[in-house]
Coordinates of C-alpha atoms and ligand atoms in Angstrom, one line a residue:
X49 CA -33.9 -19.3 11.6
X50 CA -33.4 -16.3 9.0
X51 CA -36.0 -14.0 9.6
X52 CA -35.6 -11.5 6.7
X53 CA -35.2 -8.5 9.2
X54 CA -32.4 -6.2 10.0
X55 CA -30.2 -6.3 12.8
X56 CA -31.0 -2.7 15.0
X57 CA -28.3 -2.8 18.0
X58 CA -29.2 -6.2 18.9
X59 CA -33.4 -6.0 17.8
X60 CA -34.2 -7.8 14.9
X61 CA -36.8 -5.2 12.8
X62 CA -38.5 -4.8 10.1
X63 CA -40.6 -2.1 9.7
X64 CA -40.0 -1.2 5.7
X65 CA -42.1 -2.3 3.1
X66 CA -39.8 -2.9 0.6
X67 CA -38.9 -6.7 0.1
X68 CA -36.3 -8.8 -2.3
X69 CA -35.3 -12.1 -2.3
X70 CA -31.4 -13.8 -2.4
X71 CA -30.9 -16.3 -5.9
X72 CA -29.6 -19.8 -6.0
X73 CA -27.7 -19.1 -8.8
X74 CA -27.2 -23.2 -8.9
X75 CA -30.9 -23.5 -9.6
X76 CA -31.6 -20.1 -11.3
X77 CA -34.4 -19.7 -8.8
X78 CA -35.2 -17.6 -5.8
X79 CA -34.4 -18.6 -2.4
X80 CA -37.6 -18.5 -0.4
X81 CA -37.2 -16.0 2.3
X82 CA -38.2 -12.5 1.3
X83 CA -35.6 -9.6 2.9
X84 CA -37.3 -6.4 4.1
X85 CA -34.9 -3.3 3.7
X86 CA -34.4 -1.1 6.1
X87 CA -36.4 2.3 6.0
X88 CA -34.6 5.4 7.1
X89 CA -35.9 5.2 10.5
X90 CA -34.2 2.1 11.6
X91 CA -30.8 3.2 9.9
X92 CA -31.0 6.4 12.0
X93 CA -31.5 4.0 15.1
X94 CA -28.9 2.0 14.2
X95 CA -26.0 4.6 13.6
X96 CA -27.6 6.5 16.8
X97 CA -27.2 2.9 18.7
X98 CA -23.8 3.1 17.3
X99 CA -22.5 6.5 18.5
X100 CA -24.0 5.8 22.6
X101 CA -22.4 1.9 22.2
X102 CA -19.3 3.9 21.2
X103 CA -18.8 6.0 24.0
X104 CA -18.2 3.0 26.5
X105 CA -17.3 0.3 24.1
X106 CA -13.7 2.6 23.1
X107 CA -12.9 2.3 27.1
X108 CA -13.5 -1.6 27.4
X109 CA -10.4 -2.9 28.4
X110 CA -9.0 -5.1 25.4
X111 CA -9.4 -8.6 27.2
X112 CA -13.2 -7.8 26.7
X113 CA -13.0 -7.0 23.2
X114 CA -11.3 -9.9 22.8
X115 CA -14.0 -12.4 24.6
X116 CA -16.6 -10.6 22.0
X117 CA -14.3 -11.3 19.3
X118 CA -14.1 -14.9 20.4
X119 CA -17.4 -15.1 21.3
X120 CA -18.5 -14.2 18.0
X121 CA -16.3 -17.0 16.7
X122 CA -17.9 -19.8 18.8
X123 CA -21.7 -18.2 17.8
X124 CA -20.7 -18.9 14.0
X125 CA -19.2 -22.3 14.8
X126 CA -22.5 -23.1 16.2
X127 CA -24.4 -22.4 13.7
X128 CA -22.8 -25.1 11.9
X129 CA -24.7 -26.6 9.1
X130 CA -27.4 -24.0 8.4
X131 CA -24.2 -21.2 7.6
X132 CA -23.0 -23.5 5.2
X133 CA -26.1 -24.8 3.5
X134 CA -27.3 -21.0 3.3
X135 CA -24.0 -20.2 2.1
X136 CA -23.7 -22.1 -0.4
X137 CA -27.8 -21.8 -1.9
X138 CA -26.8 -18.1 -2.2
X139 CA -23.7 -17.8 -3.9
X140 CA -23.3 -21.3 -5.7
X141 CA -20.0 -21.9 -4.1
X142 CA -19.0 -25.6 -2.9
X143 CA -19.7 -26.4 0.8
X144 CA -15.6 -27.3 0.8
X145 CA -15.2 -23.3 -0.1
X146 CA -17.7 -22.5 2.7
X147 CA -15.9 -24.4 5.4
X148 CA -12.6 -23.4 4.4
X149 CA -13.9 -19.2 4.3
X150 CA -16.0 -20.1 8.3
X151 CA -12.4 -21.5 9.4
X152 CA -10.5 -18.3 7.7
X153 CA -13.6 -15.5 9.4
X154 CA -12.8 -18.0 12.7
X155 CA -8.7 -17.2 12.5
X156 CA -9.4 -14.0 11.8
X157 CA -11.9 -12.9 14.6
X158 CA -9.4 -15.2 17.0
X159 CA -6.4 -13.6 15.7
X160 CA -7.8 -10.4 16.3
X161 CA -8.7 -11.1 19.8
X162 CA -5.2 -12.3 20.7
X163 CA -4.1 -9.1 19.2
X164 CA -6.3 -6.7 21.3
X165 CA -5.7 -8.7 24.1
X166 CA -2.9 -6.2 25.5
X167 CA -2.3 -2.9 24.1
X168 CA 1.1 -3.6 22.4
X169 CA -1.3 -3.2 19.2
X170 CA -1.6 0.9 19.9
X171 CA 2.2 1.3 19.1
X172 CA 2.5 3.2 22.3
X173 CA 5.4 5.1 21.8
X174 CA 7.4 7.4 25.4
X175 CA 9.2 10.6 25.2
X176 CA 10.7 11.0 28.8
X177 CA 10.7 15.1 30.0
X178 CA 13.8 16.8 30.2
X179 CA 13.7 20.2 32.7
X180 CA 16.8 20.7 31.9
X181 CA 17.6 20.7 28.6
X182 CA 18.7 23.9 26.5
X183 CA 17.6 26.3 25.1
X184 CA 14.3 25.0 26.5
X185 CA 12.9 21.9 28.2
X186 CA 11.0 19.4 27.0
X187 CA 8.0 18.3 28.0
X188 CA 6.9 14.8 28.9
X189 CA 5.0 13.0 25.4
X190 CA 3.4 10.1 24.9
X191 CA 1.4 8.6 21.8
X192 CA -1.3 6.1 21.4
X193 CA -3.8 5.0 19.0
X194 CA -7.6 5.6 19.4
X195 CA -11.0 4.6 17.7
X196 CA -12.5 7.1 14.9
X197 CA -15.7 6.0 15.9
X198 CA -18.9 4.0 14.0
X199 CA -17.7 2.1 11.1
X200 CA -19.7 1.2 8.2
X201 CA -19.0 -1.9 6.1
X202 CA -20.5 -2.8 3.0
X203 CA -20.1 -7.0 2.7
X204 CA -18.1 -8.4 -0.3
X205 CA -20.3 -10.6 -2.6
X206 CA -17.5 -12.9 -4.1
X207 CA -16.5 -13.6 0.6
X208 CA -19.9 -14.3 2.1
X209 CA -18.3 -15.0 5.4
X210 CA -14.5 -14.2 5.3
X211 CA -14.9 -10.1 4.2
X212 CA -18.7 -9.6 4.9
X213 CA -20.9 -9.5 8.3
X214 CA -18.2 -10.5 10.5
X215 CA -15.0 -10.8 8.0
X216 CA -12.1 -8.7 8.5
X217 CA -13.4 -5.1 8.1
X218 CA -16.0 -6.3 10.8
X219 CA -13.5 -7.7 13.0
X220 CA -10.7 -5.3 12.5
X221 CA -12.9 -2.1 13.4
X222 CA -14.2 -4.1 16.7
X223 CA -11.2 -5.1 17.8
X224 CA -10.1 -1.1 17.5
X225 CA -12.9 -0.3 19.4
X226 CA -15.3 0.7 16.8
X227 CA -19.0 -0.3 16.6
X228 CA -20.1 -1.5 13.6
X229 CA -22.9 -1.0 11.0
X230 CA -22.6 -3.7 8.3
X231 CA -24.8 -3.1 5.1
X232 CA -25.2 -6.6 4.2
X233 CA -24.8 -7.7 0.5
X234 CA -28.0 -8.0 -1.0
X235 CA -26.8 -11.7 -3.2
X236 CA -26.1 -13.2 0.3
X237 CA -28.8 -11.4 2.5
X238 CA -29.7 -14.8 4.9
X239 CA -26.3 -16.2 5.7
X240 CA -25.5 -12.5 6.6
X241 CA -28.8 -12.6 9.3
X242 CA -27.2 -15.6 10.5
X243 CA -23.9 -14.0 11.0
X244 CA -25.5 -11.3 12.7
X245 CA -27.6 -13.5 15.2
X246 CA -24.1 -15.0 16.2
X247 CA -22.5 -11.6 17.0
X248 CA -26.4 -10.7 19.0
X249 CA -25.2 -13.6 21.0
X250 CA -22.3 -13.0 21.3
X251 CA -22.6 -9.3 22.4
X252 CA -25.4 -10.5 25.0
X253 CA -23.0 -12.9 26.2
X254 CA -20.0 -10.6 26.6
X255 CA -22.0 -8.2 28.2
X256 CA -20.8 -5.4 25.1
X257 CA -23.1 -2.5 24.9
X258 CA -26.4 -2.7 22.4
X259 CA -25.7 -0.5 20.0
X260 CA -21.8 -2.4 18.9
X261 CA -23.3 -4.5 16.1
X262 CA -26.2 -3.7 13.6
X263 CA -26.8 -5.0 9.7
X264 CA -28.8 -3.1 7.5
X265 CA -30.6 -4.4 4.3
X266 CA -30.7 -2.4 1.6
X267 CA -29.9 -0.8 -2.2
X268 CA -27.4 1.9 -3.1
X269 CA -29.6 4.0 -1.1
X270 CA -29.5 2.8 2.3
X271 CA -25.8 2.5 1.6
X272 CA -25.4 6.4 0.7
X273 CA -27.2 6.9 3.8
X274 CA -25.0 5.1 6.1
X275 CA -22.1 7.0 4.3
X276 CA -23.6 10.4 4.9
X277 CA -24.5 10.0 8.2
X278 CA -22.7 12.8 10.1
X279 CA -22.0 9.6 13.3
X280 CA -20.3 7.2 11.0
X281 CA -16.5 7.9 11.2
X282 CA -15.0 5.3 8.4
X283 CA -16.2 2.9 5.6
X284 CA -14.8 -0.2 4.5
X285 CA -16.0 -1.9 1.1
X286 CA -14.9 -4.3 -0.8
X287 CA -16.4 -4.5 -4.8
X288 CA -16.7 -3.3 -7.9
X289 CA -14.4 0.3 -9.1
X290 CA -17.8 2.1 -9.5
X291 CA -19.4 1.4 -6.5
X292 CA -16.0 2.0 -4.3
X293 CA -15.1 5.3 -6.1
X294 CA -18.8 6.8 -5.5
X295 CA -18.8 6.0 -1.9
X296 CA -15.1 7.7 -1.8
X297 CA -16.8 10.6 -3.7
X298 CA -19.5 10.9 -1.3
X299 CA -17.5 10.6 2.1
X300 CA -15.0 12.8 0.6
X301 CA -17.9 15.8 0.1
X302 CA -19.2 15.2 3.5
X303 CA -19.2 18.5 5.6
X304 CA -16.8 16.3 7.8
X305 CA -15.3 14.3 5.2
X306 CA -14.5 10.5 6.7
X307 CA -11.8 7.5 5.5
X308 CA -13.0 5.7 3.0
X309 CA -11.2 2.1 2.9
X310 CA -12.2 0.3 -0.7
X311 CA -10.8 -2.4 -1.7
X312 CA -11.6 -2.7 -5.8
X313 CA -10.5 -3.9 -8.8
X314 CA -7.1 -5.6 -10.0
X315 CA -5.8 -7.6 -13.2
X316 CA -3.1 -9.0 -10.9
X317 CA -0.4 -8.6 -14.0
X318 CA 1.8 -12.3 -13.7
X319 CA 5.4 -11.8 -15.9
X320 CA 6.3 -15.0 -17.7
X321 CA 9.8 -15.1 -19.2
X322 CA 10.9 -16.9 -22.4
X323 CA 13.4 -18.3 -20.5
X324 CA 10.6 -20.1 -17.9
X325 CA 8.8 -20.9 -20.3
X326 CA 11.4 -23.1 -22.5
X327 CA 12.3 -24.5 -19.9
X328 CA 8.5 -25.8 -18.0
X329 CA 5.4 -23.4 -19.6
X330 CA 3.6 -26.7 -19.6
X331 CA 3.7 -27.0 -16.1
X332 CA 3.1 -22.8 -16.0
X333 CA 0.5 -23.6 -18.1
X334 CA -0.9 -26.2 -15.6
X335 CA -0.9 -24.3 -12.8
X336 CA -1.9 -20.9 -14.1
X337 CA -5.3 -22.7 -16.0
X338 CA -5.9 -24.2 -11.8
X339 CA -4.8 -20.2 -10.9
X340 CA -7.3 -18.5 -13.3
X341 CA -10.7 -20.3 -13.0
X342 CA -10.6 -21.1 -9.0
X343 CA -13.4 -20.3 -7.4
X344 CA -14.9 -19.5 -10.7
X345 CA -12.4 -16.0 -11.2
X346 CA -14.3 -14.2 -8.6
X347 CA -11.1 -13.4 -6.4
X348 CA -9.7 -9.8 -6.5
X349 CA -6.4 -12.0 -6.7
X350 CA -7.3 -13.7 -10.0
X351 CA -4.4 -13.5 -12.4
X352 CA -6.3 -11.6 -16.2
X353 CA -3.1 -10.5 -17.5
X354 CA 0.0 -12.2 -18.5
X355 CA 2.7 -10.5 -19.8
X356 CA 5.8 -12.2 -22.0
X357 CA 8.6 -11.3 -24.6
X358 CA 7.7 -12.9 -27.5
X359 CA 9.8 -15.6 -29.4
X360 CA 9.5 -19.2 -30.6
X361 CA 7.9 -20.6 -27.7
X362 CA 5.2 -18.3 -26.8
X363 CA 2.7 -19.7 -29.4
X364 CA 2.8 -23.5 -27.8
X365 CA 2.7 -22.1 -24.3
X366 CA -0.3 -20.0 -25.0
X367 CA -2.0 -22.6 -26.6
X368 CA -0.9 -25.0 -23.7
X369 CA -2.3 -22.6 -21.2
X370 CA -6.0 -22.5 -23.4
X371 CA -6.3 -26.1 -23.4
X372 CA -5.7 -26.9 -20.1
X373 CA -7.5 -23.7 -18.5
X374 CA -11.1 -24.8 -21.0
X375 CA -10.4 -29.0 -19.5
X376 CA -11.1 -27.7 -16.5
X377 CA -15.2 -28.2 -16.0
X378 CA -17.0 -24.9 -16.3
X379 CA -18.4 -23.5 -12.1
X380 CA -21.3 -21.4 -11.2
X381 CA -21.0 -17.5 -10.4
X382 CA -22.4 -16.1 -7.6
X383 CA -25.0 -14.7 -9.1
X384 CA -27.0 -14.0 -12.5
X385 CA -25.8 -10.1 -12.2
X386 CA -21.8 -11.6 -12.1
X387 CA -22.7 -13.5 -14.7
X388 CA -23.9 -11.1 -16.8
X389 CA -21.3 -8.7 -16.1
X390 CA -18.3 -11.7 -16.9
X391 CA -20.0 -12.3 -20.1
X392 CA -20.6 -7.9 -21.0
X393 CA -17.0 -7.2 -20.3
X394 CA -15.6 -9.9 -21.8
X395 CA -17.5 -9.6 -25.1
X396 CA -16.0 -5.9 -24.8
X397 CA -12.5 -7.0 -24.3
X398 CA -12.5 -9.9 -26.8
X399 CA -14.1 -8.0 -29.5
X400 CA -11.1 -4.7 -29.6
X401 CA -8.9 -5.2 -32.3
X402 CA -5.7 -7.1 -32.6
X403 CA -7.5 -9.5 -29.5
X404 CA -7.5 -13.5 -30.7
X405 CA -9.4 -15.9 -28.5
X406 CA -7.2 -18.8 -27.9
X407 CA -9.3 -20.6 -26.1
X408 CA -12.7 -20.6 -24.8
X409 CA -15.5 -23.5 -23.5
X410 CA -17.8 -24.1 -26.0
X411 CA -21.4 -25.6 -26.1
X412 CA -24.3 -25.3 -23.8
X413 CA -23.5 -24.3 -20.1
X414 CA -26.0 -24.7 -17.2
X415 CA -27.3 -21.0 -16.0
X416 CA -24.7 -19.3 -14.7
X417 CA -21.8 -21.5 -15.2
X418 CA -19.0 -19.4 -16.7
X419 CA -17.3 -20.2 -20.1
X420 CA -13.8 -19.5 -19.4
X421 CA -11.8 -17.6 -21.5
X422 CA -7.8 -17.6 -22.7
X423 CA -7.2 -14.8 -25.4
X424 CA -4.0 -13.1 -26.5
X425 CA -3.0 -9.8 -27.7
X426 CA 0.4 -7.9 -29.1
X427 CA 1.9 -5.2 -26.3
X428 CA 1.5 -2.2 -29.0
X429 CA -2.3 -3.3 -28.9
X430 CA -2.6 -3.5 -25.3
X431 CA -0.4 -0.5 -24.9
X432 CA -3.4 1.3 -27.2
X433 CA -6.1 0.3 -26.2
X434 CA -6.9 1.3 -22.3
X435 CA -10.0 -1.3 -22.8
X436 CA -7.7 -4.0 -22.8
X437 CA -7.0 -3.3 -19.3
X438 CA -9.8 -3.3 -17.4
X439 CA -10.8 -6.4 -14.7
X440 CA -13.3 -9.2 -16.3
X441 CA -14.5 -10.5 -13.1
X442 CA -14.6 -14.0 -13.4
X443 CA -12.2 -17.0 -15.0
X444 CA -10.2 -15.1 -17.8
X445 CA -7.0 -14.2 -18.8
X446 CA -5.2 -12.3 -21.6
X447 CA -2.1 -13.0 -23.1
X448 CA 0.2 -10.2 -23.8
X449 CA 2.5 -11.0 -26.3
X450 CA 5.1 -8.0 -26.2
X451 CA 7.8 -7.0 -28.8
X452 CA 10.9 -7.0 -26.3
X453 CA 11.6 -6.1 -22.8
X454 CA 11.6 -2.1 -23.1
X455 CA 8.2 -2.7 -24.2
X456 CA 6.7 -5.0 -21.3
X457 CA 8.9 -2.5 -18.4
X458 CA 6.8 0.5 -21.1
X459 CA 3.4 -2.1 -19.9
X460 CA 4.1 -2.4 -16.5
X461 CA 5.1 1.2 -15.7
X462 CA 1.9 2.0 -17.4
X463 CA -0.4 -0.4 -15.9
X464 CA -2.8 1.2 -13.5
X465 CA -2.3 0.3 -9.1
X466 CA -3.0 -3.7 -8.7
X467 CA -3.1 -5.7 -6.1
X468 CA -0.8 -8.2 -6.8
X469 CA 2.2 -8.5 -9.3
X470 CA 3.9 -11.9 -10.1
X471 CA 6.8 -12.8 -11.8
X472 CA 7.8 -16.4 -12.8
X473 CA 11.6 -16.1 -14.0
X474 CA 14.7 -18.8 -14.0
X475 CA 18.1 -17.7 -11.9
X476 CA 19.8 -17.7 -15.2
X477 CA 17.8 -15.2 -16.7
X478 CA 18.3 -13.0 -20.0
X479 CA 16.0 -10.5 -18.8
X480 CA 16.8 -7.7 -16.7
X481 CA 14.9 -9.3 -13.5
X482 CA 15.9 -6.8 -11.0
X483 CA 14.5 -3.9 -13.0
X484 CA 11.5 -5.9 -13.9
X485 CA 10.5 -6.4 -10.1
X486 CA 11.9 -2.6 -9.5
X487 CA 9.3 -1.7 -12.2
X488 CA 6.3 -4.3 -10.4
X489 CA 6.5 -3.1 -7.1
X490 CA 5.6 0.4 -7.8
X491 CA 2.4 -0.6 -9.1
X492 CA 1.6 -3.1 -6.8
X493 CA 1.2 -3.9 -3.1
X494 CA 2.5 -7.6 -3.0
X495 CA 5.2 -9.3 -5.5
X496 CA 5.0 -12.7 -6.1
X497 CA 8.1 -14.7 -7.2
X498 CA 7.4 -17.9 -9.2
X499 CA 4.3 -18.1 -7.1
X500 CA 0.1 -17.9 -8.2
X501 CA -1.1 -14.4 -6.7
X502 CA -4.6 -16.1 -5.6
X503 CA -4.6 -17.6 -1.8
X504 CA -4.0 -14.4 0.3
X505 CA -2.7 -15.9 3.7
X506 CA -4.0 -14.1 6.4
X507 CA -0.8 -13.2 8.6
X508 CA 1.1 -9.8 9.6
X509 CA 3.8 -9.8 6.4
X510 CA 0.6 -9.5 4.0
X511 CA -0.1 -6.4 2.0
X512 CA -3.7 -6.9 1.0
X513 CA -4.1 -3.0 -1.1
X514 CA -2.3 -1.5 -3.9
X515 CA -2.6 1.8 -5.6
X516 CA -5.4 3.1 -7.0
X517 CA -7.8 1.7 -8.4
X518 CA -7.0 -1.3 -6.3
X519 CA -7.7 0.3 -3.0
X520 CA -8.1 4.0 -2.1
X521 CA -5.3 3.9 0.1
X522 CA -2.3 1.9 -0.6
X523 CA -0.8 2.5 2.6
X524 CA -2.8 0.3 4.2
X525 CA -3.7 -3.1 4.1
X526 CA -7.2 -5.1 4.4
X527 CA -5.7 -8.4 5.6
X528 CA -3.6 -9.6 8.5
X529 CA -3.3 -7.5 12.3
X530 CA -2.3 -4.2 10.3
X531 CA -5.7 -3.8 8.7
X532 CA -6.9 -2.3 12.7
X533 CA -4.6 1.0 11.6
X534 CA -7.4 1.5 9.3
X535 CA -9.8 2.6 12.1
X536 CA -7.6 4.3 14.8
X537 CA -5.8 7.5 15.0
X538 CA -3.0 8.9 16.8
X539 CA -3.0 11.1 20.0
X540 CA -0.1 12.5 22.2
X541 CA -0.1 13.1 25.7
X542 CA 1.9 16.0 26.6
X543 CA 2.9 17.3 30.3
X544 CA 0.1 14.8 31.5
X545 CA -0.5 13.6 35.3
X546 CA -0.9 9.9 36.0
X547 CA -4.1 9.9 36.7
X548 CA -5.3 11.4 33.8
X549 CA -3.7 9.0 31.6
X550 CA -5.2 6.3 30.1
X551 CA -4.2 2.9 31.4
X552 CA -1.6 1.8 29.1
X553 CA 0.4 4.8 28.8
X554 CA 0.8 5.2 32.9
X555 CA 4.2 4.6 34.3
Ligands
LIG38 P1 -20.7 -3.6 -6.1 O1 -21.6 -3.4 -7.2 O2 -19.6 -2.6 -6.0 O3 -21.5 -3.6 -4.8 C1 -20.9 -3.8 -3.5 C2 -21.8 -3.2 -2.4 O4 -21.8 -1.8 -2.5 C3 -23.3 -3.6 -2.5 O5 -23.8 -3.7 -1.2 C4 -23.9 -2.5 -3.3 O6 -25.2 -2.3 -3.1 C5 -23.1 -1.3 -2.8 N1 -23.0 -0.2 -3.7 C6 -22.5 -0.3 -5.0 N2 -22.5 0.9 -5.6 C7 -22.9 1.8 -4.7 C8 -23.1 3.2 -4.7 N3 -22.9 3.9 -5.8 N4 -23.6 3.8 -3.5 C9 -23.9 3.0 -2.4 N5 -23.7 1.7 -2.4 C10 -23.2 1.1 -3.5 O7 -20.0 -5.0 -6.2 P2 -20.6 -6.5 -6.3 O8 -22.1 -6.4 -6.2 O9 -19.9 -7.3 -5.3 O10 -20.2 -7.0 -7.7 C11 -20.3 -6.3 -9.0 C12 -19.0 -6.3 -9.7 O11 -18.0 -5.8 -8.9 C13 -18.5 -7.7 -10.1 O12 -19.1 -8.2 -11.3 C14 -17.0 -7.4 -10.3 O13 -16.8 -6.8 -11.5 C15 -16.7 -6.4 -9.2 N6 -16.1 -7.0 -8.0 C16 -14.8 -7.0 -7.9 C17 -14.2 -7.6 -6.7 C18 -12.7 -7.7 -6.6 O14 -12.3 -8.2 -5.6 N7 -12.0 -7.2 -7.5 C19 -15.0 -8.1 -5.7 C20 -16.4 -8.1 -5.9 C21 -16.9 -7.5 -7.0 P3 -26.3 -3.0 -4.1 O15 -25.9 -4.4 -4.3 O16 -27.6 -2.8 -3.4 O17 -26.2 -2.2 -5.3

């Protein structure tokens, strides 16, 4: 049963008096339950919770990480159809989409827990001594990874399940050996509580110290607290440029400044040659309209820009790609604010000059059901006009017509960090392909070839980060077994006894 409380190291609380209420955007109404933020006294408990859990959860051998992590698993499994019929009155999204995200936060939390299982994961690396050695000897080193400490992680609005209460962030910090503080997304408020009952459980069950798991509800406020908080060691956050950036901003001025891990915005730029498209842009077409409006635009994957040389084909196939993106029947957004915002940014991007809308649904749409958009522009516009760039958040795509190739490798070079780059190209090319891709992946953290950037499998060969403004640190990734090197750091050993060692760096 959602309660409307916060999560305090296991308690559920709720002691503020400030309330708010979740949206079905479906219905355009509000969900019943009324959410109580937490006041400053409970977050202090919580992160307080979170430093003591800390100092024996770190030493827990990783077999008992890993039942947690399972045991979280199992908790959301059982919950079974009150997650997805909360899920899916909150954000609007199919209960197919909520079944498929429970079985992705499920592989993820298990794969984890395999991963933590033995300590291979800390990259344990051996420097025998030698006494002997000239000029001088050398001393006897050995390096591991360790916890930073409490984590904070703000839930993704457009994931409910798969990057919020206990999505990766969640489950990559507690497999390190980090508790964590989650500050729930306020759109998605009760499927979050219900996440964080299952990890109650499952901490209760696995015998993990109190203080491992809280969830705050809250505004920008509560989160700025979290990020200040002198105990709180890391932040992961997935959403919008200007929310990500400010809590960078914020750790970064902190007397001890912290990690922040944000994962933001990306136009996911997708190069279409001539020579592809001659020879199939309907079928590009096709696939790219299915690419562009699935799950309603709201992945960080969504392909807004596509890039071509023009020449005698480019008209049809941008047409092509406008009528078969608007046949597809307008979906919901996850919420009236993502609504708005699709419908702001758009307006901003289609009204610049030299920008034609090809194609765009027409008539009257239910509340919150997202007219999607095709439009087109020359490169010396886009070039220009730094407007052109920016993410629309939802099921839209522009078009970018350029004069030759210097001027798309001018684009691409010029583009600002994405996630994702794609390029859909024949073996018999005219274009440069090598220096195309060359140009792509440094402005990028994954190249596609003759592939759809959306669908990010979860597995240790994915890059899920780019450059800025993509994510604040492309060296790391927010998907797949790598995403735990966000939350530990090294430490060597030197000249140490056995018995001082820590277990897996004996012998
Ligand atoms: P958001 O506004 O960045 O909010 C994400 C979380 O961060 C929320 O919990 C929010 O709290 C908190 N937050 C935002 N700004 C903050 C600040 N200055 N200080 C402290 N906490 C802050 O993102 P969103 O609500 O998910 O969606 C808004 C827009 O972000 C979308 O329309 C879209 O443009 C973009 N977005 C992009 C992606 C992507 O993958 N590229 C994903 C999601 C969203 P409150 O809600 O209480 O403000």
């Amino acid at each position: 049963m959602i309660t409307g409380k916060n999560c305090i190291a296991g308690d559920f609380s709720g002691k503020g008096s400030v309330g708010f209420k979740t949206i079905n955007p479906k219905l355009n109404s509000e969900n019943p339950t009324t959410f109580v933020e937490a006041t400053k006294e409970e977050i202090e408990e919580a992160v307080s919770a979170a430093w003591d859990a800390f100092k024996t959860y770190r030493k827990l051998p990783g077999a008992k990480r890993a039942a947690f992590l399972n045991a979280i698993a199992d908790e959301m499994l059982a919950l079974d159809q009150e997650l997805v019929d909360t899920y899916t009155t909150e954000s609007g999204l199919p209960e197919g989409r909520a079944v498929g995200e429970r079985g992705r936060t499920v592989f993820q939390l298990r794969t984890f827990a395999e991963l933590v299982a033995n300590d291979d994961w800390r990259e344990n690396t051996f420097d025998a001594a030698q006494p002997d050695r000239k000029p001088l000897p050398k001393d006897d080193l050995r390096k591991t990874m360790i916890p930073l400490g409490p984590v904070v992680v703000f839930g993704a609005s457009n994931f409910p399940l798969a990057y919020s209460t206990a999505g990766g962030d969640t489950a990559s910090a507690l497999a390190a050996g980090c508790p964590v503080i989650v500050k729930s997304h306020p759109m998605h408020a009760g499927t979050s509580e219900l996440v964080a009952s299952a990890i109650v459980k499952a901490a209760e069950k696995t015998g993990m110290p109190k203080g491992v798991f809280s969830s705050i509800n809250g505004g920008i406020q509560a989160g700025v607290d979290l990020v200040s908080h002198p105990k709180v060691k890391a932040v992961g956050f997935t959403g919008s440029i200007g929310g990500g950036r400010a809590l960078f901003d914020l750790a970064a001025k902190r007397e001890e400044p912290i990690p922040v891990f944000a994962e933001m915005g990306s136009i996911n730029p997708v190069i279409i040659t001539p020579n592809a498209i001659s020879k199939r842009g309907n079928e590009i077409a096709k696939t790219y309209a299915g690419s562009i409006t699935l799950g309603t635009g709201q992945f960080c994957t969504n392909p807004g820009l596509l890039l071509t040389v023009k020449d005698g084909n480019t008209e049809s196939f941008v047409n092509e790609l406008a009528k078969e993106t608007i046949a597809l029947d307008p979906q919901c957004m996850l919420h009236p604010n993502i609504k708005s915002g699709y419908d702001k940014k758009g307006a901003d991007v289609t009204s610049q000059t030299g920008v034609e809308v090809v194609g765009k649904v027409s008539g009257t749409l239910e509340p919150n059901y997202a007219a999607s958009v095709v439009a087109t522009v020359s490169g010396a516009e886009f070039l220009d006009n730094p407007k052109l760039h920016q993410e629309v958040f939802g099921p839209f795509s522009m078009v970018v017509q350029c004069k030759d190739e210097t001027e798309l490798l001018q684009i691409i070079e010029g583009l600002e960090g994405q996630l994702t780059g794609t390029l859909i190209a024949e073996d018999d090319d005219a274009l440069d392909l090598a220096e195309i891709v060359d140009a792509l992946q440094n402005r990028v953290g994954r190249v596609i070839y003759n592939g759809v950037p959306t669908g990010v499998e979860v597995c240790p060969s994915m890059q899920h980060g780019g450059p800025y403004p993509a994510s604040t640190d492309s060296r790391f990734t927010a998907v797949g077994i790598h995403s735990i090197k966000r939350w530990v750091r090294p430490v060597s050993y030197q000249s140490f006894p056995q018995s001082l060692l820590p277990e897996h760096l004996k012998g």
